[in-house]
Amino acid sequence: MSVEYFEYKGILIPSVAFSEASVRFAENHFPVLDDDVFNVTYPKSGTVWMLEILSLIRNYGDPTWNREVPNWKRVPWYESIGFREKAENYSPPRMFTSHLPRQLFAKSFFSTKAKVIYTIRNPKDVLVSMYHYASIANYLNTPSNFEELLGDFLAGRVPFGSWFDHVQGWMEMKDRSKFFFITYDELLEDLHGSVVRICEFLGKKLDEDAIDRVVKNSSFEAMKNNDMCNYSKVSEKVMDMTKGQFLRKGTSGDWKNHFTVAQSERFDRVYKERMKGIKITWDEIDSKC
């Protein structure tokens, strides 16, 4: 498969699942409804994890839907190719996934009561996940080494643009009632408590048994063994699973096994400059900034 990207308003987007026309429709013409829920992330930040959690919450912890329907059909990327034709058949309450930065998000969203759940991950771990994912994703450029990807990441020359711009843009909404943000670390440290908070945000009342089922069926092991979310059913032209796994570790802090001291210090300098005014707790970075 050839590696192809297109640029939309300065943002690099892979053409394997998206097109300029599909993104333009998502931005300018997609009709958002008041009860829509959007799972928004920067790539490699817990997208599939939150997608599984939302699918399970919708069904009170019953994993049947999660085990029988591919995740991209349960909570589809609304900016993807072909979604426009499917959208009118998607009955409410609707849930969507998106990697779009705030400035490209559906204009109609901002005048509705629709909600966004934004999951944020330590950018150093995002970068490491990107590095490994590029080795199995045939539609992405494979960096010659980690140093090359580090430079591209810090410059925003990666799919869906700068991590710093993406997070800054969405975090401008942090005080609005329709916006909920959570970190990957919070999900790891207290998945049960995180599910409770997400349910409260969505106005979804689950009893303790249902919450326990959500937690159980959205664990890393449960997802890794679920063909409907581990991408094992995806064409080998898109992903070559002989080179690695889509769900690799599901941990935090793996960046320490990849960054040199110099690379980490370089990253911290850029982080400190670009993230002024935004406080997100990453112990490894905040201790220096």
C-alpha positions in Angstrom: 0.0 0.0 0.0 1.4 3.4 -0.9 1.8 6.0 1.8 -0.3 9.0 1.1 -1.3 12.0 3.1 -3.2 15.2 2.1 -3.1 18.5 3.8 -6.3 20.2 5.0 -5.9 23.7 6.3 -2.3 23.0 7.3 -3.1 19.7 9.0 -1.6 16.4 7.6 -4.2 13.7 7.3 -3.7 10.1 6.1 -5.8 9.3 3.0 -6.4 5.6 3.9 -9.7 6.5 5.6 -10.1 10.2 5.1 -10.3 12.6 2.2 -10.5 16.3 1.7 -14.2 16.0 0.9 -15.0 13.9 3.9 -13.2 16.2 6.3 -14.8 19.3 4.7 -18.2 17.7 5.2 -17.4 16.9 8.8 -16.3 20.4 9.4 -19.0 22.4 7.6 -22.0 20.3 6.9 -22.4 17.5 9.4 -25.6 18.0 11.4 -24.8 17.5 15.1 -27.7 16.6 17.4 -28.1 17.7 21.0 -27.7 14.1 22.3 -24.6 13.2 20.3 -21.5 12.2 22.1 -18.0 12.6 20.6 -15.0 10.6 21.6 -12.2 13.0 20.7 -8.5 12.3 20.9 -5.2 13.0 19.4 -3.9 9.8 17.8 -2.5 7.1 20.1 -4.0 8.7 23.2 -6.5 6.0 24.3 -9.0 6.3 21.4 -10.0 2.7 21.3 -10.1 2.4 25.1 -12.6 5.2 25.4 -14.5 3.9 22.5 -14.9 0.5 24.3 -15.9 2.2 27.5 -18.6 4.3 25.8 -19.9 1.2 24.0 -20.2 -0.7 27.3 -21.8 2.2 29.2 -24.4 2.5 26.5 -25.4 -1.1 27.0 -25.1 -1.1 30.8 -21.9 -3.2 30.7 -23.3 -5.9 28.4 -20.3 -6.8 26.2 -22.4 -8.4 23.4 -22.3 -5.4 21.1 -18.6 -4.9 21.7 -17.9 -8.6 20.8 -20.1 -8.7 17.7 -19.6 -5.4 16.0 -16.3 -3.8 15.0 -15.5 -0.7 17.0 -15.3 1.6 13.9 -19.0 0.7 13.2 -20.1 1.1 16.9 -18.5 4.6 17.4 -17.5 5.6 13.8 -15.1 8.4 12.8 -17.5 11.0 11.6 -14.8 12.6 9.4 -14.1 9.3 7.5 -14.7 8.5 3.9 -18.2 7.1 3.3 -19.6 8.3 6.6 -21.8 10.9 5.0 -23.8 8.2 3.2 -24.2 6.2 6.5 -24.9 9.0 8.9 -28.6 9.3 8.2 -29.1 5.6 9.1 -27.3 6.0 12.4 -30.1 6.2 15.0 -29.7 8.2 18.2 -28.3 8.3 20.7 -25.3 8.6 18.5 -21.7 8.2 19.4 -18.8 9.3 17.2 -15.0 9.2 17.3 -12.7 12.0 15.9 -9.1 13.0 15.8 -9.9 16.4 14.4 -8.4 19.5 16.2 -11.0 21.9 17.5 -10.6 24.4 14.7 -11.7 21.7 12.1 -14.4 20.2 14.3 -18.1 20.3 13.2 -19.2 23.9 13.2 -22.7 22.8 14.2 -21.4 21.2 17.4 -20.8 24.5 19.1 -24.4 25.6 18.9 -25.8 22.3 20.3 -25.9 20.5 23.7 -23.8 17.7 22.2 -20.9 16.5 24.4 -17.2 15.8 23.9 -15.1 13.4 26.0 -11.5 14.3 25.4 -8.8 11.8 26.4 -5.2 13.1 26.9 -2.1 11.0 27.2 1.5 12.0 28.2 2.9 13.2 24.9 6.1 11.3 25.4 4.1 8.0 25.5 2.0 9.2 22.5 5.2 9.6 20.6 6.5 6.1 21.6 3.1 4.6 20.6 3.3 6.3 17.3 6.8 5.0 16.7 5.7 1.4 17.2 2.4 1.8 15.4 4.2 3.1 12.3 5.9 -0.3 11.9 2.6 -2.1 11.5 0.5 0.6 9.8 1.3 0.4 6.1 -0.5 3.7 5.4 1.9 5.7 7.5 5.4 6.9 6.8 7.9 4.7 8.8 10.6 6.9 10.4 14.1 5.7 9.9 14.7 6.1 13.6 13.2 7.5 16.8 15.1 10.7 16.5 13.5 11.5 13.2 10.0 10.9 14.5 10.8 13.1 17.6 11.8 16.0 15.3 8.6 15.6 13.2 6.4 15.3 16.3 7.8 18.4 17.9 7.3 20.3 14.6 3.8 19.0 14.1 4.7 17.1 10.9 2.7 14.1 11.8 -0.9 13.0 11.1 -3.5 15.3 12.6 -0.9 18.0 13.3 0.8 19.3 16.4 -0.1 17.5 19.7 0.5 20.9 21.4 -2.0 22.7 19.2 -4.5 19.9 19.4 -4.5 19.8 23.2 -4.4 23.6 23.6 -7.4 24.0 21.2 -9.6 21.5 23.0 -8.6 22.5 26.5 -9.9 26.0 25.9 -13.3 24.3 26.4 -12.4 22.8 29.8 -14.8 24.9 31.8 -17.8 24.2 29.6 -20.4 21.8 30.9 -20.5 20.0 27.5 -16.8 19.1 27.7 -15.2 16.4 29.8 -11.5 15.6 29.8 -9.6 12.8 31.3 -6.1 11.5 31.2 -4.8 8.1 30.1 -3.1 7.9 33.5 -6.4 8.4 35.3 -8.0 5.6 33.4 -5.0 3.3 34.3 -4.9 4.3 38.0 -8.7 4.1 38.7 -10.8 2.7 35.8 -13.8 2.1 38.1 -13.8 5.7 39.4 -13.2 7.0 35.8 -16.2 5.1 34.5 -18.4 6.5 37.3 -17.3 10.1 36.4 -18.0 9.4 32.7 -21.4 8.1 33.5 -22.2 11.2 35.6 -21.1 13.4 32.7 -23.3 11.6 30.3 -26.2 11.5 32.7 -26.2 7.7 32.4 -27.3 5.9 35.6 -25.6 2.5 36.0 -25.8 0.4 39.1 -22.6 -1.0 40.7 -22.9 -4.4 38.9 -23.2 -2.6 35.5 -20.2 -0.4 36.3 -18.2 -3.5 37.3 -19.1 -5.1 33.9 -17.9 -2.0 32.1 -14.6 -2.1 33.9 -14.1 -5.8 33.4 -14.9 -5.7 29.7 -12.8 -2.6 29.0 -9.6 -3.9 30.6 -6.5 -4.1 28.4 -6.6 -7.9 28.4 -10.3 -8.0 27.5 -9.7 -5.6 24.6 -6.6 -7.4 23.5 -8.6 -10.7 23.2 -11.5 -9.0 21.4 -11.3 -9.3 17.6 -13.8 -6.4 17.3 -11.3 -3.9 18.8 -7.8 -5.3 18.5 -7.8 -4.7 14.7 -6.9 -8.3 13.9 -9.6 -8.4 11.3 -8.2 -5.4 9.4 -6.7 -6.1 6.0 -3.0 -6.8 6.0 -2.6 -4.2 3.3 -3.6 -1.7 6.0 -1.9 -3.2 9.1 0.8 -5.9 9.1 0.3 -7.7 12.4 3.3 -9.9 11.8 5.4 -6.9 12.7 3.7 -6.1 16.0 0.3 -5.7 17.7 -2.1 -2.9 17.6 -2.7 -3.1 21.4 0.9 -3.3 22.5 1.3 -2.6 26.2 -1.5 -0.3 27.5 0.8 1.2 30.1 2.1 4.6 31.1 5.8 5.6 31.2 7.1 3.4 28.4 8.8 6.6 27.0 11.6 6.0 29.6 12.6 3.0 27.6 13.0 4.9 24.4 14.1 8.5 25.1 17.7 9.4 25.8 18.4 12.0 28.4 19.1 14.5 25.7 15.9 13.7 23.8 13.9 14.0 27.0 15.4 17.3 27.9 14.8 18.6 24.4 11.1 17.5 24.6 10.7 19.1 28.0 12.0 22.5 26.7 9.5 22.5 23.9 6.7 21.3 26.2 7.4 24.1 28.7 7.3 26.7 26.0 4.3 25.5 24.1 2.1 24.5 27.1 2.2 27.8 29.0 -1.1 28.4 30.9 -2.3 24.8 30.6 -1.8 22.5 33.6 -2.0 18.8 33.1 -0.3 16.5 35.5 2.5 14.5 33.9 4.9 13.9 36.8 7.8 13.2 34.5 7.4 16.5 32.7 5.9 18.8 35.4 8.8 18.2 37.8 11.0 20.0 35.4 8.6 22.7 34.1 
